[in-house]
Amino acid sequence: QVHVVESGGGLVQAGGSLRLSCAASGTIFSIDRMGWYRQAPGKQRELVAIITSDGSTNYAGSVKGRFTISRDNAKNTVYLQMNSLKPEDTAVYICEVLLTPGHQYWGQGTQVTVSS
């Protein structure tokens, strides 16, 4: 069993910053990929950023240059540094953990609200 827990969400003014954390625990031998998705009310879940075991990253175009994803492999933790936040970044941010060989786990999500 694997548990995925996010933290760090909250309310921030436009232009501000937040740092999200996501820790995976349980029976984990190898993590292939960790990432962040988000879902706003009435919208589909969308990719924000992912990072692979070798450190390769991929970002949604809407956050590129503002958000930075990183991970601590020893702690099975992924971070999302969000700068220059905009009201359209408001959403529930959900962490994804993809284990080798292909077992996927999701966190419950953490709310990020950006006021204008």
Coordinates of N, CA, C and O in Angstrom, one line a residue:
Q1 N 0.8 -1.2 0.0 CA 0.0 0.0 0.0 C 0.9 1.2 0.0 O 1.9 1.3 0.7
V2 N 0.5 2.2 -0.8 CA 1.2 3.5 -0.9 C 0.3 4.6 -0.6 O -0.8 4.7 -1.1
H3 N 0.8 5.5 0.2 CA 0.1 6.7 0.6 C 0.7 7.9 0.0 O 2.0 8.0 0.0
V4 N -0.1 8.8 -0.5 CA 0.4 10.1 -1.1 C -0.3 11.2 -0.4 O -1.5 11.3 -0.5
V5 N 0.5 12.1 0.1 CA 0.0 13.2 0.9 C 0.6 14.6 0.5 O 1.8 14.7 0.5
E6 N -0.3 15.5 0.1 CA 0.1 16.8 -0.3 C 0.0 17.8 0.8 O -0.8 17.6 1.7
S7 N 0.8 18.9 0.7 CA 0.6 20.0 1.7 C 1.1 21.2 1.0 O 1.8 21.2 0.0
G8 N 0.8 22.4 1.6 CA 1.3 23.6 1.2 C 0.4 24.5 0.5 O 0.7 25.7 0.1
G9 N -0.9 24.1 0.2 CA -1.8 24.9 -0.5 C -2.3 26.1 0.4 O -1.9 26.2 1.6
G10 N -3.1 27.0 -0.1 CA -3.6 28.1 0.6 C -4.1 29.2 -0.2 O -4.3 29.0 -1.5
L11 N -4.3 30.3 0.4 CA -4.8 31.5 -0.3 C -3.7 32.5 -0.4 O -3.0 32.8 0.5
V12 N -3.5 33.1 -1.6 CA -2.5 34.0 -1.9 C -3.0 35.0 -2.9 O -3.8 34.8 -3.7
Q13 N -2.4 36.2 -2.8 CA -2.8 37.3 -3.8 C -2.0 37.1 -5.1 O -1.0 36.4 -5.1
A14 N -2.6 37.6 -6.1 CA -2.0 37.5 -7.5 C -0.6 38.1 -7.4 O -0.4 39.1 -6.8
G15 N 0.3 37.4 -8.0 CA 1.7 37.8 -8.0 C 2.5 37.2 -6.9 O 3.8 37.3 -6.9
G16 N 1.8 36.5 -6.0 CA 2.5 35.9 -4.9 C 3.0 34.5 -5.2 O 3.0 34.0 -6.3
S17 N 3.5 33.8 -4.2 CA 4.2 32.5 -4.3 C 3.7 31.5 -3.3 O 3.2 31.9 -2.2
L18 N 3.7 30.2 -3.7 CA 3.4 29.1 -2.8 C 4.3 28.0 -3.2 O 4.7 27.8 -4.3
R19 N 4.6 27.1 -2.2 CA 5.4 25.9 -2.4 C 4.6 24.7 -1.9 O 4.2 24.6 -0.8
L20 N 4.3 23.8 -2.9 CA 3.6 22.6 -2.5 C 4.6 21.5 -2.3 O 5.6 21.4 -3.0
S21 N 4.2 20.6 -1.4 CA 5.0 19.4 -1.2 C 4.1 18.1 -1.3 O 2.9 18.2 -1.0
C22 N 4.7 17.0 -1.7 CA 4.0 15.8 -1.8 C 4.9 14.7 -1.4 O 6.0 14.5 -2.0
A23 N 4.5 13.9 -0.4 CA 5.3 12.8 0.1 C 4.6 11.5 -0.1 O 3.4 11.3 0.2
A24 N 5.4 10.5 -0.6 CA 4.9 9.1 -0.8 C 5.5 8.2 0.2 O 6.7 8.3 0.5
S25 N 4.6 7.4 0.8 CA 5.1 6.5 1.8 C 4.5 5.1 1.6 O 3.5 5.0 1.0
G26 N 5.1 4.1 2.3 CA 4.5 2.8 2.2 C 5.5 1.8 1.5 O 6.7 2.0 1.6
T27 N 5.0 0.8 0.8 CA 5.8 -0.2 0.2 C 6.3 0.4 -1.2 O 5.6 0.3 -2.2
I28 N 7.5 1.0 -1.2 CA 8.0 1.6 -2.4 C 9.4 1.1 -2.7 O 10.3 1.3 -1.9
F29 N 9.5 0.5 -3.9 CA 10.9 0.0 -4.3 C 11.5 1.0 -5.2 O 12.7 1.3 -5.1
S30 N 10.7 1.6 -6.1 CA 11.3 2.5 -7.1 C 10.2 3.4 -7.7 O 9.1 2.9 -8.1
I31 N 10.4 4.7 -7.7 CA 9.5 5.6 -8.2 C 10.0 6.1 -9.6 O 11.1 6.5 -9.7
D32 N 9.2 5.9 -10.6 CA 9.5 6.3 -11.9 C 9.3 7.8 -12.2 O 10.2 8.5 -12.6
R33 N 8.1 8.2 -11.8 CA 7.7 9.6 -12.1 C 6.9 10.2 -11.0 O 6.1 9.4 -10.4
M34 N 7.0 11.4 -10.7 CA 6.2 12.2 -9.8 C 5.7 13.4 -10.5 O 6.5 14.0 -11.3
G35 N 4.5 13.8 -10.2 CA 4.0 15.0 -10.9 C 2.9 15.7 -10.2 O 2.4 15.2 -9.2
W36 N 2.5 16.8 -10.7 CA 1.4 17.6 -10.2 C 0.4 17.9 -11.3 O 0.8 18.2 -12.5
Y37 N -0.8 17.7 -11.0 CA -2.0 18.0 -11.9 C -2.8 19.0 -11.1 O -2.7 19.2 -9.9
R38 N -3.8 19.6 -11.8 CA -4.7 20.5 -11.1 C -6.1 20.3 -11.8 O -6.2 20.0 -13.0
Q39 N -7.1 20.6 -11.0 CA -8.4 20.6 -11.5 C -9.2 21.8 -10.9 O -9.4 21.9 -9.7
A40 N -9.7 22.6 -11.8 CA -10.5 23.8 -11.4 C -12.0 23.4 -11.5 O -12.3 22.4 -12.2
P41 N -12.9 24.1 -10.8 CA -14.3 23.7 -10.8 C -14.8 23.8 -12.2 O -14.6 24.7 -13.0
G42 N -15.5 22.7 -12.6 CA -16.1 22.6 -13.9 C -15.1 22.3 -15.1 O -15.5 22.3 -16.2
K43 N -13.9 22.0 -14.7 CA -12.9 21.8 -15.8 C -12.3 20.4 -15.6 O -12.3 19.8 -14.5
Q44 N -11.6 19.9 -16.6 CA -11.0 18.6 -16.5 C -9.6 18.7 -15.8 O -9.0 19.8 -15.8
R45 N -9.2 17.6 -15.3 CA -7.9 17.6 -14.7 C -6.8 17.8 -15.7 O -6.9 17.2 -16.8
E46 N -5.8 18.7 -15.4 CA -4.8 18.9 -16.4 C -3.4 18.8 -15.8 O -3.2 19.0 -14.6
L47 N -2.4 18.4 -16.6 CA -1.1 18.3 -16.2 C -0.5 19.7 -15.9 O -0.7 20.7 -16.6
V48 N 0.2 19.8 -14.8 CA 0.9 21.0 -14.4 C 2.4 20.8 -14.7 O 3.1 21.5 -15.5
A49 N 3.0 19.8 -14.1 CA 4.4 19.5 -14.2 C 4.7 18.1 -13.8 O 4.1 17.6 -12.9
I50 N 5.7 17.4 -14.4 CA 6.1 16.1 -14.0 C 7.6 16.1 -14.0 O 8.3 16.9 -14.7
I51 N 8.2 15.2 -13.2 CA 9.6 15.0 -13.1 C 9.9 13.5 -13.0 O 9.3 12.8 -12.2
T52 N 10.8 13.0 -13.8 CA 11.1 11.6 -13.9 C 12.3 11.3 -12.9 O 12.9 12.2 -12.3
S53 N 12.6 10.0 -12.8 CA 13.6 9.6 -11.8 C 15.0 10.1 -12.2 O 15.8 10.3 -11.3
D54 N 15.2 10.4 -13.4 CA 16.6 11.0 -13.8 C 16.6 12.5 -13.8 O 17.5 13.1 -14.2
G55 N 15.5 13.1 -13.4 CA 15.4 14.6 -13.2 C 14.9 15.3 -14.4 O 14.8 16.5 -14.4
S56 N 14.4 14.6 -15.5 CA 13.8 15.3 -16.6 C 12.5 15.8 -16.2 O 11.7 15.2 -15.5
T57 N 12.2 17.0 -16.7 CA 10.9 17.7 -16.4 C 10.1 18.1 -17.6 O 10.7 18.2 -18.7
N58 N 8.8 18.2 -17.3 CA 7.9 18.7 -18.4 C 6.9 19.6 -17.8 O 6.4 19.2 -16.7
Y59 N 6.6 20.7 -18.4 CA 5.6 21.7 -17.8 C 4.5 22.0 -18.8 O 4.7 22.0 -20.0
A60 N 3.4 22.3 -18.2 CA 2.3 22.8 -19.1 C 2.8 24.2 -19.5 O 3.4 25.0 -18.8
G61 N 2.3 24.6 -20.7 CA 2.8 25.9 -21.3 C 2.3 27.1 -20.4 O 3.0 28.1 -20.4
S62 N 1.2 26.9 -19.8 CA 0.6 28.0 -19.0 C 1.4 28.3 -17.7 O 1.3 29.4 -17.1
V63 N 2.3 27.4 -17.3 CA 3.0 27.6 -16.1 C 4.5 27.7 -16.3 O 5.3 28.0 -15.4
K64 N 5.0 27.4 -17.5 CA 6.4 27.4 -17.8 C 7.0 28.8 -17.5 O 6.5 29.8 -17.9
G65 N 8.1 28.8 -16.8 CA 8.8 30.0 -16.4 C 8.3 30.6 -15.1 O 8.9 31.5 -14.6
R66 N 7.2 30.0 -14.6 CA 6.7 30.5 -13.3 C 6.7 29.4 -12.2 O 6.9 29.7 -11.1
F67 N 6.5 28.2 -12.6 CA 6.5 27.1 -11.7 C 7.8 26.2 -11.9 O 8.3 26.1 -13.0
T68 N 8.3 25.7 -10.8 CA 9.5 24.8 -10.8 C 9.2 23.5 -10.0 O 8.8 23.6 -8.9
I69 N 9.3 22.4 -10.7 CA 9.2 21.1 -10.0 C 10.5 20.5 -9.6 O 11.5 20.7 -10.4
S70 N 10.6 19.9 -8.5 CA 11.8 19.3 -8.0 C 11.5 18.1 -7.2 O 10.3 18.0 -6.7
R71 N 12.4 17.2 -6.9 CA 12.2 16.0 -6.1 C 13.4 15.7 -5.3 O 14.5 15.9 -5.7
D72 N 13.1 15.1 -4.1 CA 14.1 14.5 -3.2 C 13.9 13.0 -3.2 O 12.9 12.5 -2.6
N73 N 14.7 12.3 -4.0 CA 14.5 10.8 -4.1 C 14.6 10.1 -2.8 O 14.0 9.1 -2.6
A74 N 15.5 10.6 -2.0 CA 15.7 9.9 -0.7 C 14.5 10.0 0.2 O 14.3 9.1 1.0
K75 N 13.7 11.0 0.0 CA 12.5 11.2 0.9 C 11.3 10.9 0.1 O 10.2 11.1 0.7
N76 N 11.4 10.4 -1.1 CA 10.2 10.1 -2.0 C 9.2 11.3 -2.0 O 8.0 11.2 -1.8
T77 N 9.8 12.5 -2.1 CA 9.0 13.7 -2.1 C 9.2 14.6 -3.3 O 10.3 14.7 -3.8
V78 N 8.1 15.2 -3.8 CA 8.2 16.1 -4.9 C 7.7 17.5 -4.4 O 6.8 17.5 -3.6
Y79 N 8.3 18.5 -5.0 CA 7.9 19.9 -4.6 C 7.4 20.6 -5.9 O 7.9 20.3 -7.0
L80 N 6.6 21.6 -5.7 CA 6.2 22.5 -6.8 C 6.3 23.9 -6.2 O 5.5 24.4 -5.4
Q81 N 7.3 24.7 -6.7 CA 7.5 26.1 -6.4 C 6.7 26.9 -7.4 O 6.9 26.8 -8.6
M82 N 5.7 27.6 -6.9 CA 4.8 28.4 -7.8 C 5.0 29.9 -7.5 O 4.8 30.4 -6.4
N83 N 5.5 30.6 -8.5 CA 5.8 32.0 -8.4 C 4.9 32.8 -9.4 O 4.3 32.2 -10.3
S84 N 4.7 34.1 -9.2 CA 3.9 34.9 -10.1 C 2.5 34.3 -10.3 O 2.1 34.2 -11.4
L85 N 1.9 33.9 -9.2 CA 0.6 33.2 -9.3 C -0.4 34.2 -9.9 O -0.4 35.4 -9.6
K86 N -1.4 33.6 -10.7 CA -2.4 34.3 -11.3 C -3.8 33.7 -10.8 O -3.8 32.5 -10.4
P87 N -4.8 34.5 -10.9 CA -6.2 33.9 -10.5 C -6.5 32.6 -11.3 O -7.2 31.8 -10.7
E88 N -6.1 32.5 -12.5 CA -6.4 31.3 -13.3 C -5.6 30.1 -12.8 O -5.9 29.0 -13.3
D89 N -4.7 30.3 -11.9 CA -4.0 29.1 -11.3 C -4.8 28.5 -10.2 O -4.5 27.4 -9.6
T90 N -5.9 29.1 -9.8 CA -6.8 28.6 -8.7 C -7.3 27.2 -9.1 O -7.9 27.1 -10.2
A91 N -7.1 26.2 -8.2 CA -7.5 24.9 -8.5 C -7.1 24.0 -7.3 O -6.4 24.4 -6.4
V92 N -7.6 22.8 -7.4 CA -7.1 21.7 -6.5 C -5.9 21.1 -7.2 O -6.0 20.7 -8.3
Y93 N -4.8 21.1 -6.5 CA -3.5 20.6 -7.0 C -3.4 19.2 -6.5 O -3.4 19.0 -5.2
I94 N -3.2 18.2 -7.4 CA -3.2 16.8 -7.0 C -1.8 16.2 -7.4 O -1.4 16.4 -8.5
C95 N -1.3 15.4 -6.5 CA 0.0 14.8 -6.7 C -0.2 13.4 -7.3 O -1.0 12.6 -6.9
E96 N 0.7 13.1 -8.3 CA 0.7 11.7 -8.9 C 2.0 11.1 -8.6 O 3.1 11.7 -8.8
V97 N 2.0 9.8 -8.3 CA 3.2 9.0 -8.1 C 3.1 7.8 -9.0 O 2.1 7.0 -8.8
L98 N 4.1 7.6 -9.8 CA 4.1 6.4 -10.7 C 5.2 5.6 -10.3 O 6.4 6.0 -10.5
L99 N 4.9 4.4 -9.8 CA 5.9 3.5 -9.4 C 6.4 2.6 -10.6 O 5.6 2.4 -11.5
T100 N 7.6 2.1 -10.5 CA 8.0 1.0 -11.4 C 7.5 -0.3 -10.9 O 7.8 -0.6 -9.8
P101 N 6.8 -1.2 -11.7 CA 6.5 -1.0 -13.1 C 5.1 -0.6 -13.4 O 4.3 -1.4 -13.9
G102 N 4.7 0.6 -13.2 CA 3.5 1.1 -13.7 C 2.3 1.3 -12.8 O 1.2 1.4 -13.2
H103 N 2.5 1.2 -11.5 CA 1.5 1.4 -10.6 C 1.3 2.8 -10.2 O 2.3 3.5 -9.8
Q104 N 0.1 3.4 -10.4 CA -0.1 4.8 -10.3 C -0.9 5.1 -9.0 O -1.9 4.4 -8.8
Y105 N -0.5 6.1 -8.3 CA -1.2 6.5 -7.1 C -1.4 8.1 -7.1 O -0.6 8.8 -7.7
W106 N -2.5 8.5 -6.5 CA -2.9 9.9 -6.4 C -3.1 10.3 -5.0 O -3.6 9.5 -4.2
G107 N -2.8 11.6 -4.7 CA -3.1 12.2 -3.5 C -4.5 12.7 -3.5 O -5.2 12.6 -4.5
Q108 N -4.9 13.2 -2.3 CA -6.3 13.8 -2.2 C -6.4 15.2 -2.8 O -7.5 15.6 -3.1
G109 N -5.3 15.9 -2.9 CA -5.3 17.2 -3.4 C -5.2 18.3 -2.3 O -5.6 18.1 -1.2
T110 N -4.7 19.4 -2.7 CA -4.6 20.6 -1.9 C -5.1 21.8 -2.6 O -4.7 22.0 -3.8
Q111 N -5.9 22.6 -2.0 CA -6.5 23.7 -2.6 C -5.5 24.9 -2.7 O -4.9 25.3 -1.7
V112 N -5.4 25.5 -3.9 CA -4.7 26.7 -4.1 C -5.7 27.8 -4.6 O -6.3 27.5 -5.7
T113 N -5.8 28.9 -3.9 CA -6.7 29.9 -4.4 C -5.9 31.2 -4.5 O -5.2 31.6 -3.6
V114 N -6.0 31.8 -5.7 CA -5.2 33.1 -6.0 C -6.3 34.2 -6.2 O -7.1 34.1 -7.1
S115 N -6.2 35.2 -5.3 CA -7.1 36.3 -5.4 C -6.6 37.4 -6.3 O -5.4 37.6 -6.3
S116 N -7.5 38.1 -6.9 CA -7.0 39.2 -7.8 C -6.9 40.5 -7.1 O -7.4 40.7 -6.0

